[in-house]
PDB file of C-alpha atoms in Angstrom:
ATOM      1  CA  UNK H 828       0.000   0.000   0.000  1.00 96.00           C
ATOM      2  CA  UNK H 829       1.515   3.206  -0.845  1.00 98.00           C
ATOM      3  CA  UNK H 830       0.588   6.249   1.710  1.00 98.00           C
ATOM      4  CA  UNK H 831       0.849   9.984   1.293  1.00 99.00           C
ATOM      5  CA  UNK H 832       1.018  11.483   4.932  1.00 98.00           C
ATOM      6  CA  UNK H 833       0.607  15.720   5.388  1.00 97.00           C
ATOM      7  CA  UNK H 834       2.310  17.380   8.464  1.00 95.00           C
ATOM      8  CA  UNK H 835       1.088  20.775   8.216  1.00 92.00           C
ATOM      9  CA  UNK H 836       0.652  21.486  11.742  1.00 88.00           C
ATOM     10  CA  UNK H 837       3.631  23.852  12.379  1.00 83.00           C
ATOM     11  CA  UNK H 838       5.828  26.545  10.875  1.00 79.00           C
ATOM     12  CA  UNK H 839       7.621  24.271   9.008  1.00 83.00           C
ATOM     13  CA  UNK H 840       5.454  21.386   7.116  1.00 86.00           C
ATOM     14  CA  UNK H 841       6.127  17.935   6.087  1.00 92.00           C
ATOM     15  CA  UNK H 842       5.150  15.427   4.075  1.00 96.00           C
ATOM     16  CA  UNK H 843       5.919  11.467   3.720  1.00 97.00           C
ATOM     17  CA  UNK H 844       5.508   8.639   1.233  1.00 97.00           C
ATOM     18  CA  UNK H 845       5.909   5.063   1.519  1.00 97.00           C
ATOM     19  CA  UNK H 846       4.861   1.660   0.437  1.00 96.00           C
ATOM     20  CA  UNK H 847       4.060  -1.140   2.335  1.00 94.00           C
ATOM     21  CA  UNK H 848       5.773   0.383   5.469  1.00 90.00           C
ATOM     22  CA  UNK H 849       9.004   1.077   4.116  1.00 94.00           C
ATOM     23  CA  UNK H 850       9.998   4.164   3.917  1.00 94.00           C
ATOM     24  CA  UNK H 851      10.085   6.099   0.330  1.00 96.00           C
ATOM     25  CA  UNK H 852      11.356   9.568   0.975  1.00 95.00           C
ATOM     26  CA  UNK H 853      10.122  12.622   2.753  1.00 95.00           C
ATOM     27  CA  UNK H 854      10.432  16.348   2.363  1.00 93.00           C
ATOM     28  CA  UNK H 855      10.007  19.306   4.160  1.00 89.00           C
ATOM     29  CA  UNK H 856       8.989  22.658   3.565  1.00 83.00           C
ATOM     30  CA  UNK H 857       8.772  26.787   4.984  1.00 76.00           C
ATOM     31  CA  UNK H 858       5.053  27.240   5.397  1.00 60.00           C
ATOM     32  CA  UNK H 859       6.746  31.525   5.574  1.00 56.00           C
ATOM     33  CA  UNK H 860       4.461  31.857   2.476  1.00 46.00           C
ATOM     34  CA  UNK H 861       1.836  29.691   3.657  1.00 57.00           C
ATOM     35  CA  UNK H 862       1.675  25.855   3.001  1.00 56.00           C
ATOM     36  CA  UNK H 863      -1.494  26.073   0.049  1.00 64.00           C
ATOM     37  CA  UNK H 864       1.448  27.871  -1.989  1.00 74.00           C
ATOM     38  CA  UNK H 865       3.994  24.857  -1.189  1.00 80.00           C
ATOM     39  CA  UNK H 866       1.715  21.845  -0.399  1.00 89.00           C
ATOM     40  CA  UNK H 867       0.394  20.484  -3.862  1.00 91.00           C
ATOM     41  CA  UNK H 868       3.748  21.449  -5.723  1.00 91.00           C
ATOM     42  CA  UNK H 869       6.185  19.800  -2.662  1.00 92.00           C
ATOM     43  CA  UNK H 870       3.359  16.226  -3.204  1.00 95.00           C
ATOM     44  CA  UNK H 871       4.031  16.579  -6.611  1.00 95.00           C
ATOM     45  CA  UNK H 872       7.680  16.384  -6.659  1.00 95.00           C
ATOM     46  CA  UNK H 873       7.997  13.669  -3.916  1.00 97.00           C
ATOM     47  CA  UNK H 874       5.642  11.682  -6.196  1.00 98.00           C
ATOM     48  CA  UNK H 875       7.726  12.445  -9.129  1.00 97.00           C
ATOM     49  CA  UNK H 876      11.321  11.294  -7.527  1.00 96.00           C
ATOM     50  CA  UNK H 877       9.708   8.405  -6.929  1.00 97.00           C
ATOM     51  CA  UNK H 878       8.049   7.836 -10.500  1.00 97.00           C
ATOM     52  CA  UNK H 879       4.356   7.555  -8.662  1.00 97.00           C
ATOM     53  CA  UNK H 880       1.673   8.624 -10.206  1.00 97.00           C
ATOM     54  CA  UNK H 881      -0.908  10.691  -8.005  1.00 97.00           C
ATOM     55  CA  UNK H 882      -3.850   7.997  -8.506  1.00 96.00           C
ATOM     56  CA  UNK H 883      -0.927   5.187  -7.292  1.00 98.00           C
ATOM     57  CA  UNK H 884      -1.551   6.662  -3.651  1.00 98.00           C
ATOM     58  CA  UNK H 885      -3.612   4.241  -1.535  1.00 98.00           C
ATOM     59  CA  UNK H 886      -3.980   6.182   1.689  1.00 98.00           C
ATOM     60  CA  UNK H 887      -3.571   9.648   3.078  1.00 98.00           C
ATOM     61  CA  UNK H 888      -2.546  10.273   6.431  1.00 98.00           C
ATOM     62  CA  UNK H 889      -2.918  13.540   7.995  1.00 97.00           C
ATOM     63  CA  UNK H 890      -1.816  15.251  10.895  1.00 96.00           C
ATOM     64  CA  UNK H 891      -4.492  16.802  13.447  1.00 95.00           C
ATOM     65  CA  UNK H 892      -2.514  19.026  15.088  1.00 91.00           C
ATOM     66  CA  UNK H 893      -2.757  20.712  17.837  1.00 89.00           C
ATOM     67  CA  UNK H 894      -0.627  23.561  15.958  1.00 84.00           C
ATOM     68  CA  UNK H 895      -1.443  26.526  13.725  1.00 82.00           C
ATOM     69  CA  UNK H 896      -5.115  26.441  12.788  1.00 83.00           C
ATOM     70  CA  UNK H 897      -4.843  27.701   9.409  1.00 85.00           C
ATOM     71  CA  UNK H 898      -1.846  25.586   8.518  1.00 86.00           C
ATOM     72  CA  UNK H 899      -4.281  22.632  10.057  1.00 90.00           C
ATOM     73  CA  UNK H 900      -7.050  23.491   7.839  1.00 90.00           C
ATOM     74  CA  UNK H 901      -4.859  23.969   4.806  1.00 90.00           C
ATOM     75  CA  UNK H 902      -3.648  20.549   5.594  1.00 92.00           C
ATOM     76  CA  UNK H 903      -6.605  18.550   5.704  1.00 94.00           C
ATOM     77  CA  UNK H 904      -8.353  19.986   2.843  1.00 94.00           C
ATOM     78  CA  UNK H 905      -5.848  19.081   0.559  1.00 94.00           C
ATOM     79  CA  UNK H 906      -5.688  15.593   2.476  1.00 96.00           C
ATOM     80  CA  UNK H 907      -9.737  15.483   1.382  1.00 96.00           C
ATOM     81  CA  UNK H 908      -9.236  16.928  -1.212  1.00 95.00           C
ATOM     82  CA  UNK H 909      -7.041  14.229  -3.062  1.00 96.00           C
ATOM     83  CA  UNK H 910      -8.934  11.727  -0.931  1.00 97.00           C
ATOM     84  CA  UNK H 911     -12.222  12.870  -2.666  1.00 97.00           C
ATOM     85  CA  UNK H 912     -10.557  12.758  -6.111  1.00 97.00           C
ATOM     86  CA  UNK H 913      -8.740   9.567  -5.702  1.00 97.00           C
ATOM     87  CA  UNK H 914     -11.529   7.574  -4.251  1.00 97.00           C
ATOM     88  CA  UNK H 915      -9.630   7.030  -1.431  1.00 97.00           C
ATOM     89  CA  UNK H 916      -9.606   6.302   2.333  1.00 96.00           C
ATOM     90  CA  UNK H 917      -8.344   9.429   4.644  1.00 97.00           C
ATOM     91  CA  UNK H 918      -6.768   8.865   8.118  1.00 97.00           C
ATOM     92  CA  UNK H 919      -6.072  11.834  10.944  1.00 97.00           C
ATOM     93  CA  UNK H 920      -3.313  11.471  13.138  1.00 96.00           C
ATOM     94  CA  UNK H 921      -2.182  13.508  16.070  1.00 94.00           C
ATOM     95  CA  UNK H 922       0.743  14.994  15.472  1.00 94.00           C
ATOM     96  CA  UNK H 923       2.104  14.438  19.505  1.00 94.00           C
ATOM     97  CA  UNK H 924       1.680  10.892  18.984  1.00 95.00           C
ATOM     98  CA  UNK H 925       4.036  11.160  15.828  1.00 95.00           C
ATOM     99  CA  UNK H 926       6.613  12.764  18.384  1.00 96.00           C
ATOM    100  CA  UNK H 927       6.029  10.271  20.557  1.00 96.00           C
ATOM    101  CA  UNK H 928       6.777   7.755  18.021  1.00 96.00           C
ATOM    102  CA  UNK H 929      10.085   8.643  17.094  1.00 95.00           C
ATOM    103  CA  UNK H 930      11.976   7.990  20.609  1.00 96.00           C
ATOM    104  CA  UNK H 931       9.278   4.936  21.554  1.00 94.00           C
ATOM    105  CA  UNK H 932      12.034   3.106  22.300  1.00 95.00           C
ATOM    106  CA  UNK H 933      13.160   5.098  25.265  1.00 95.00           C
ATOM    107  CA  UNK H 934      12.178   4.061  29.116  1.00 94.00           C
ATOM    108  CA  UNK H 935      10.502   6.302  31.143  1.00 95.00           C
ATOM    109  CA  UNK H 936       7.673   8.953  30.234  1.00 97.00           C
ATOM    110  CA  UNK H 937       8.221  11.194  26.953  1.00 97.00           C
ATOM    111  CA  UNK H 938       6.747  14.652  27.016  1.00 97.00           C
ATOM    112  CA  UNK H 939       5.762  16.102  23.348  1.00 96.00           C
ATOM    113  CA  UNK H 940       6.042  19.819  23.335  1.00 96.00           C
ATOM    114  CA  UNK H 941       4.183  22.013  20.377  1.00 92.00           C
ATOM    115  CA  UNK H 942       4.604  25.875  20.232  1.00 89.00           C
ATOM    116  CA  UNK H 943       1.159  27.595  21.084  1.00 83.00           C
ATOM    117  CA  UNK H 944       1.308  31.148  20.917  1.00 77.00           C
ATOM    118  CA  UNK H 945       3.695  34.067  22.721  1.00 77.00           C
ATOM    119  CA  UNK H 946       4.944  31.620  25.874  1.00 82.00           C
ATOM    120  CA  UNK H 947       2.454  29.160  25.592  1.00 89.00           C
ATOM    121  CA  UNK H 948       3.158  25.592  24.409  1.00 92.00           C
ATOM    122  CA  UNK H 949       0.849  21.873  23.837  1.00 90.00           C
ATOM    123  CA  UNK H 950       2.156  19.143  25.983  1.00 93.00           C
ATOM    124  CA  UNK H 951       1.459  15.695  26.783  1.00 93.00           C
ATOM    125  CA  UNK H 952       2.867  12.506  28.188  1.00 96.00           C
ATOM    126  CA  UNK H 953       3.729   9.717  26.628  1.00 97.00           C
ATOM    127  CA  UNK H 954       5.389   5.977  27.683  1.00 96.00           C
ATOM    128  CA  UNK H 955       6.383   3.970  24.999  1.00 92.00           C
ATOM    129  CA  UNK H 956       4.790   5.640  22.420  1.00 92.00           C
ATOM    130  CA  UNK H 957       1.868   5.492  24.873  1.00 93.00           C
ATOM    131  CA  UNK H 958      -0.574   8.481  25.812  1.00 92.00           C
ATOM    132  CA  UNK H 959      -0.621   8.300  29.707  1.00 92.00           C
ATOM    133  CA  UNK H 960      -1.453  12.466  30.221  1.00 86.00           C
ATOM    134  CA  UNK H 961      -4.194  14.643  28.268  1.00 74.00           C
ATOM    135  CA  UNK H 962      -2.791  17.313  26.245  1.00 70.00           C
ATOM    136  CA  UNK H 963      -3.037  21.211  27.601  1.00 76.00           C
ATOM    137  CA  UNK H 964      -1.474  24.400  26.758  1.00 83.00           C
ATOM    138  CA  UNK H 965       0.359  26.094  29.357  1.00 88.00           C
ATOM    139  CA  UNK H 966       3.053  28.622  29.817  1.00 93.00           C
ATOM    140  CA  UNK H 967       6.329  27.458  29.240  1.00 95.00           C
ATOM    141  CA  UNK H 968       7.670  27.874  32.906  1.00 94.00           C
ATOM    142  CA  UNK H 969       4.857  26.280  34.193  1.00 94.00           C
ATOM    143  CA  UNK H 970       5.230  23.456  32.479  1.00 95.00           C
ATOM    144  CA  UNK H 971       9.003  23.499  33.202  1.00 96.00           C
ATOM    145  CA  UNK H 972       8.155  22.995  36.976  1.00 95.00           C
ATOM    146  CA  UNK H 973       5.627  20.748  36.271  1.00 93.00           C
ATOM    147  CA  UNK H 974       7.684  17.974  34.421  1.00 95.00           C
ATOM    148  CA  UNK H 975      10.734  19.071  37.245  1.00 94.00           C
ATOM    149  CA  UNK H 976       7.944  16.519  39.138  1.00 94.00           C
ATOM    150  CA  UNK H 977       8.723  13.753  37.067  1.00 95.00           C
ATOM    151  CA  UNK H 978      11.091  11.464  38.686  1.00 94.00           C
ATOM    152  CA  UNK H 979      11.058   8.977  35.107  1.00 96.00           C
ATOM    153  CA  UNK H 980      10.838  11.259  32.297  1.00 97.00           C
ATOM    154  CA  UNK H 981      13.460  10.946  29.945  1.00 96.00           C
ATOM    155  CA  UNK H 982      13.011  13.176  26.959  1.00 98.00           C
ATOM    156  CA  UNK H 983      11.297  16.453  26.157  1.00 98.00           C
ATOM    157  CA  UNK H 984      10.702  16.812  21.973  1.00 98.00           C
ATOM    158  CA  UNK H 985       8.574  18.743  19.468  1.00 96.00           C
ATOM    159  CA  UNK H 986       9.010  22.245  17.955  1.00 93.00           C
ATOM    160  CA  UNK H 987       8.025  23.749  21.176  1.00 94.00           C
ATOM    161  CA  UNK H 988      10.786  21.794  23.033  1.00 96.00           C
ATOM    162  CA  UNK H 989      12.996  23.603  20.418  1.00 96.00           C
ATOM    163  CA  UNK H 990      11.706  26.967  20.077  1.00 94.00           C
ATOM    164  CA  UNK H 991      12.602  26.784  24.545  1.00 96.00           C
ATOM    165  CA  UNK H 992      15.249  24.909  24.699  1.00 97.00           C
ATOM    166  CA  UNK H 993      16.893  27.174  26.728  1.00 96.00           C
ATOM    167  CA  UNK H 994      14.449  27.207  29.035  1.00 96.00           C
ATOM    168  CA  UNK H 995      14.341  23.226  29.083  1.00 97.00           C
ATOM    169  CA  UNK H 996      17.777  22.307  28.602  1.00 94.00           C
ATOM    170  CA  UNK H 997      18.642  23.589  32.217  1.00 91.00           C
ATOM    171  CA  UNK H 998      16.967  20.891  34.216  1.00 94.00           C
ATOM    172  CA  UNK H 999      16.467  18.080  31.692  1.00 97.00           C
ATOM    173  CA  UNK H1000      16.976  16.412  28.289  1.00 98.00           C
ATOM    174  CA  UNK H1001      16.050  18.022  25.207  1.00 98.00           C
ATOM    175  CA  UNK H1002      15.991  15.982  22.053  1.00 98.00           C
ATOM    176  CA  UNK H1003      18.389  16.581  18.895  1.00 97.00           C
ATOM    177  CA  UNK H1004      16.840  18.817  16.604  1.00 95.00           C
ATOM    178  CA  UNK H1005      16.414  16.755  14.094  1.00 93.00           C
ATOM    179  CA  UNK H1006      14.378  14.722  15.956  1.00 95.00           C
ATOM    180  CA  UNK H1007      12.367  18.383  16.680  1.00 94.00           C
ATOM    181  CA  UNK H1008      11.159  18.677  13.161  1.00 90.00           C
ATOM    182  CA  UNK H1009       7.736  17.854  11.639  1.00 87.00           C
ATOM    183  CA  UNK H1010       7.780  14.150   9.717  1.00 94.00           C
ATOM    184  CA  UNK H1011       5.356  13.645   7.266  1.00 96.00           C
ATOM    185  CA  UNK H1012       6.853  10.061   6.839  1.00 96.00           C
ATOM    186  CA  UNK H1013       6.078   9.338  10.415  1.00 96.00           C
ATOM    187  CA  UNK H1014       2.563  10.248   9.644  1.00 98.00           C
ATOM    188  CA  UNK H1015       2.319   8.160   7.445  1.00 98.00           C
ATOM    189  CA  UNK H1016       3.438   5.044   9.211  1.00 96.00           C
ATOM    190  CA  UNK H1017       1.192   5.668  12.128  1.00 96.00           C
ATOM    191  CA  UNK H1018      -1.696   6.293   9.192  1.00 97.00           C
ATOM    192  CA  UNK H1019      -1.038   2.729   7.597  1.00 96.00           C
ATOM    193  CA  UNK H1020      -1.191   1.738  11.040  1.00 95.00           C
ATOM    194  CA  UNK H1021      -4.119   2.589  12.436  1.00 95.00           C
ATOM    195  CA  UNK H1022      -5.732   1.782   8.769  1.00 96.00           C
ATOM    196  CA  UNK H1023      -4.627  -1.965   9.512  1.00 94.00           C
ATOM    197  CA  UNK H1024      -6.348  -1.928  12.411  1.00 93.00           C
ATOM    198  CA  UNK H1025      -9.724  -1.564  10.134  1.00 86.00           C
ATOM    199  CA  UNK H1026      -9.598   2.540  11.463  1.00 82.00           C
ATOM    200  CA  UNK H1027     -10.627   5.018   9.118  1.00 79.00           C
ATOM    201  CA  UNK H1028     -12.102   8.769   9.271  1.00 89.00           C
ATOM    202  CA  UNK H1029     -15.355   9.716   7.637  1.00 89.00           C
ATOM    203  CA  UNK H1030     -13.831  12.420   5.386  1.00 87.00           C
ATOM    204  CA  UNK H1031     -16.245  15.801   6.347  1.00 85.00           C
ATOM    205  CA  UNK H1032     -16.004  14.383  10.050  1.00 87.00           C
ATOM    206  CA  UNK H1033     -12.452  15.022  10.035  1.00 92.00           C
ATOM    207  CA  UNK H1034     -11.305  17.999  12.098  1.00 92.00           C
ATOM    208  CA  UNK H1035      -8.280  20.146  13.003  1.00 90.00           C
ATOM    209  CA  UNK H1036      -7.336  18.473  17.731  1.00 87.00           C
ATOM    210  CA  UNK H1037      -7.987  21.885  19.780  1.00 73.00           C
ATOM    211  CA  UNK H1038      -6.344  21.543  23.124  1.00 68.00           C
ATOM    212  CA  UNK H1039      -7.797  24.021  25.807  1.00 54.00           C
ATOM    213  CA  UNK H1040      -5.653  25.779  28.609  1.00 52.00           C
ATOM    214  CA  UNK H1041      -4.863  23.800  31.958  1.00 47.00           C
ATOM    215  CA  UNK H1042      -4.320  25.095  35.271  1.00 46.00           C
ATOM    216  CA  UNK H1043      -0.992  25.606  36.552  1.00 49.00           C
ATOM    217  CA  UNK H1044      -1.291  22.250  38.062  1.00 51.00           C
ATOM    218  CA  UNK H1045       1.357  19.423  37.688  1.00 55.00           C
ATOM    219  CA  UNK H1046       0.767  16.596  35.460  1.00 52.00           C
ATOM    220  CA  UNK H1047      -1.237  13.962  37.112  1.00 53.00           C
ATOM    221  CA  UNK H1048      -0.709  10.535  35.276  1.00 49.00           C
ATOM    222  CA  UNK H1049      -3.775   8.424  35.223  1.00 46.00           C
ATOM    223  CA  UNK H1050      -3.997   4.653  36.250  1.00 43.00           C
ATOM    224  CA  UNK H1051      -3.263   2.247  33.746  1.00 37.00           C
ATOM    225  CA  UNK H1052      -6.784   1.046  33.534  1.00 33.00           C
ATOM    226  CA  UNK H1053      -7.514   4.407  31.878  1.00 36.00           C
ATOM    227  CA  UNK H1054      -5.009   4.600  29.524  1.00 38.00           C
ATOM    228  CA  UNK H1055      -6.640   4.448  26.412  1.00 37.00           C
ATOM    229  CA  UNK H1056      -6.075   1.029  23.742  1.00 34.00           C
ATOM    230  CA  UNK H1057      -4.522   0.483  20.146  1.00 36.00           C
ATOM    231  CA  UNK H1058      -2.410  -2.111  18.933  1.00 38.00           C
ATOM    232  CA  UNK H1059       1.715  -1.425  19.450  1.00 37.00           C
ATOM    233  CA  UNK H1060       4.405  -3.068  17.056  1.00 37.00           C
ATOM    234  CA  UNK H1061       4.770  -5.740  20.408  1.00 41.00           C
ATOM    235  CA  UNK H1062       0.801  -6.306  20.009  1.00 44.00           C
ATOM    236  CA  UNK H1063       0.188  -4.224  22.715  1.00 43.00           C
ATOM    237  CA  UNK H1064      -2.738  -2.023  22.313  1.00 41.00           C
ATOM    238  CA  UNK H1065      -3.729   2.168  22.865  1.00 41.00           C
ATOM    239  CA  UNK H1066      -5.268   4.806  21.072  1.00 43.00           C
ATOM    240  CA  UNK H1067      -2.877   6.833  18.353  1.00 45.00           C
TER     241      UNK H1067
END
């Protein structure tokens, strides 16, 4: 199956391709002049370096967000848009849980980190790729001393975790920033994922994730009976 998977959450957008879960190539892009002037034209060329033709893709992944709401919207209605066309199923995927994805293979608890606005930032905890916290927007100090709480937590990542790293950096690990950047090709791996699990979004159901502000209170991790379920490479199962 050969998946297309849109990262358009952020200042700087992404987007993936690959075929039967191996990887075929991503690429990235400024979204300075807006990502409806770069989107179609940056599909177009990953398509053509890899001599696919637009009605070869099988899937589309997209990411939810949280982020930027026009970028979201831009986004997803090209994602429909080619969905619609192509006759096509459409899948949205948060893009914390793409984070998330990338260091799964670290112990202890994983907190994704999106810029908001001004000082403001998304969070939320992950173990093992796992969502163990809700997501909340909170000032970047406060969530600072809230993760100081931690005893476990082993990495902080996302374009937020970037954009502070000074701020971060002082008391705990920040990931490379490499590993900060958007990744359309991880978006689409989760995408065929969740679509092998029979999972699939009605395509004018599908919406931008809006995350509302918390209280300055520390992170409270819930029991594992609540943790929500999906299926892990080990078979183990939570929600993407």
């Amino acid at each position: 199956m050969i998946v297309l998977g849109i990262e358009t959450s952020h200042e700087q957008g992404g987007i993936g391709l690959s075929r039967d879960g191996r990887l075929l190539g991503e690429l990235l892009f400024s979204a300075e002049l807006g990502p409806g002037e770069r989107l179609l034209p940056a599909i177009d060329s990953l398509l053509s370096l890899h001599n696919i033709e637009r009605d070869q893709i099988e899937l589309i992944a997209v990411a939810l967000g949280p982020g930027s709401f026009t970028s979201l919207r831009i986004g997803l209605a090209v994602g429909k848009g080619l969905a619609q066309a192509l006759h096509i199923p459409i899948v949205g995927v948060p893009s914390m849980a793409a984070y998330a994805e990338r260091v799964s293979f670290l112990s202890g608890k994983i907190c994704v980190v999106l810029p908001d606005r001004r000082d403001l930032v998304y969070s939320a905890l992950y173990e093992r790729a796992l969502p163990i916290a809700s997501e909340m927007s909170k000032t970047v100090t406060a969530l600072r001393d809230s993760l100081a709480q931690i005893s476990d937590l082993a990495l902080v990542i996302g374009p937020g975790a970037e954009r502070h790293r000074a701020v971060f950096e002082k008391t705990m690990t920040v990931a490379p920033a490499a590993l900060n950047r958007p990744s359309g090709a991880v978006i689409a791996q989760l995408g065929a994922r969740k679509y092998s699990q029979s999972q699939h979004d009605e395509l004018w159901e599908l919406e931008p994730l809006y995350v509302q502000q918390a209280s300055p209170a520390p992170y409270t991790v819930p029991p594992m009976a609540a943790r929500r379920t999906v299926q892990t490479k080990s078979g183990e199962r939570s929600s993407l």
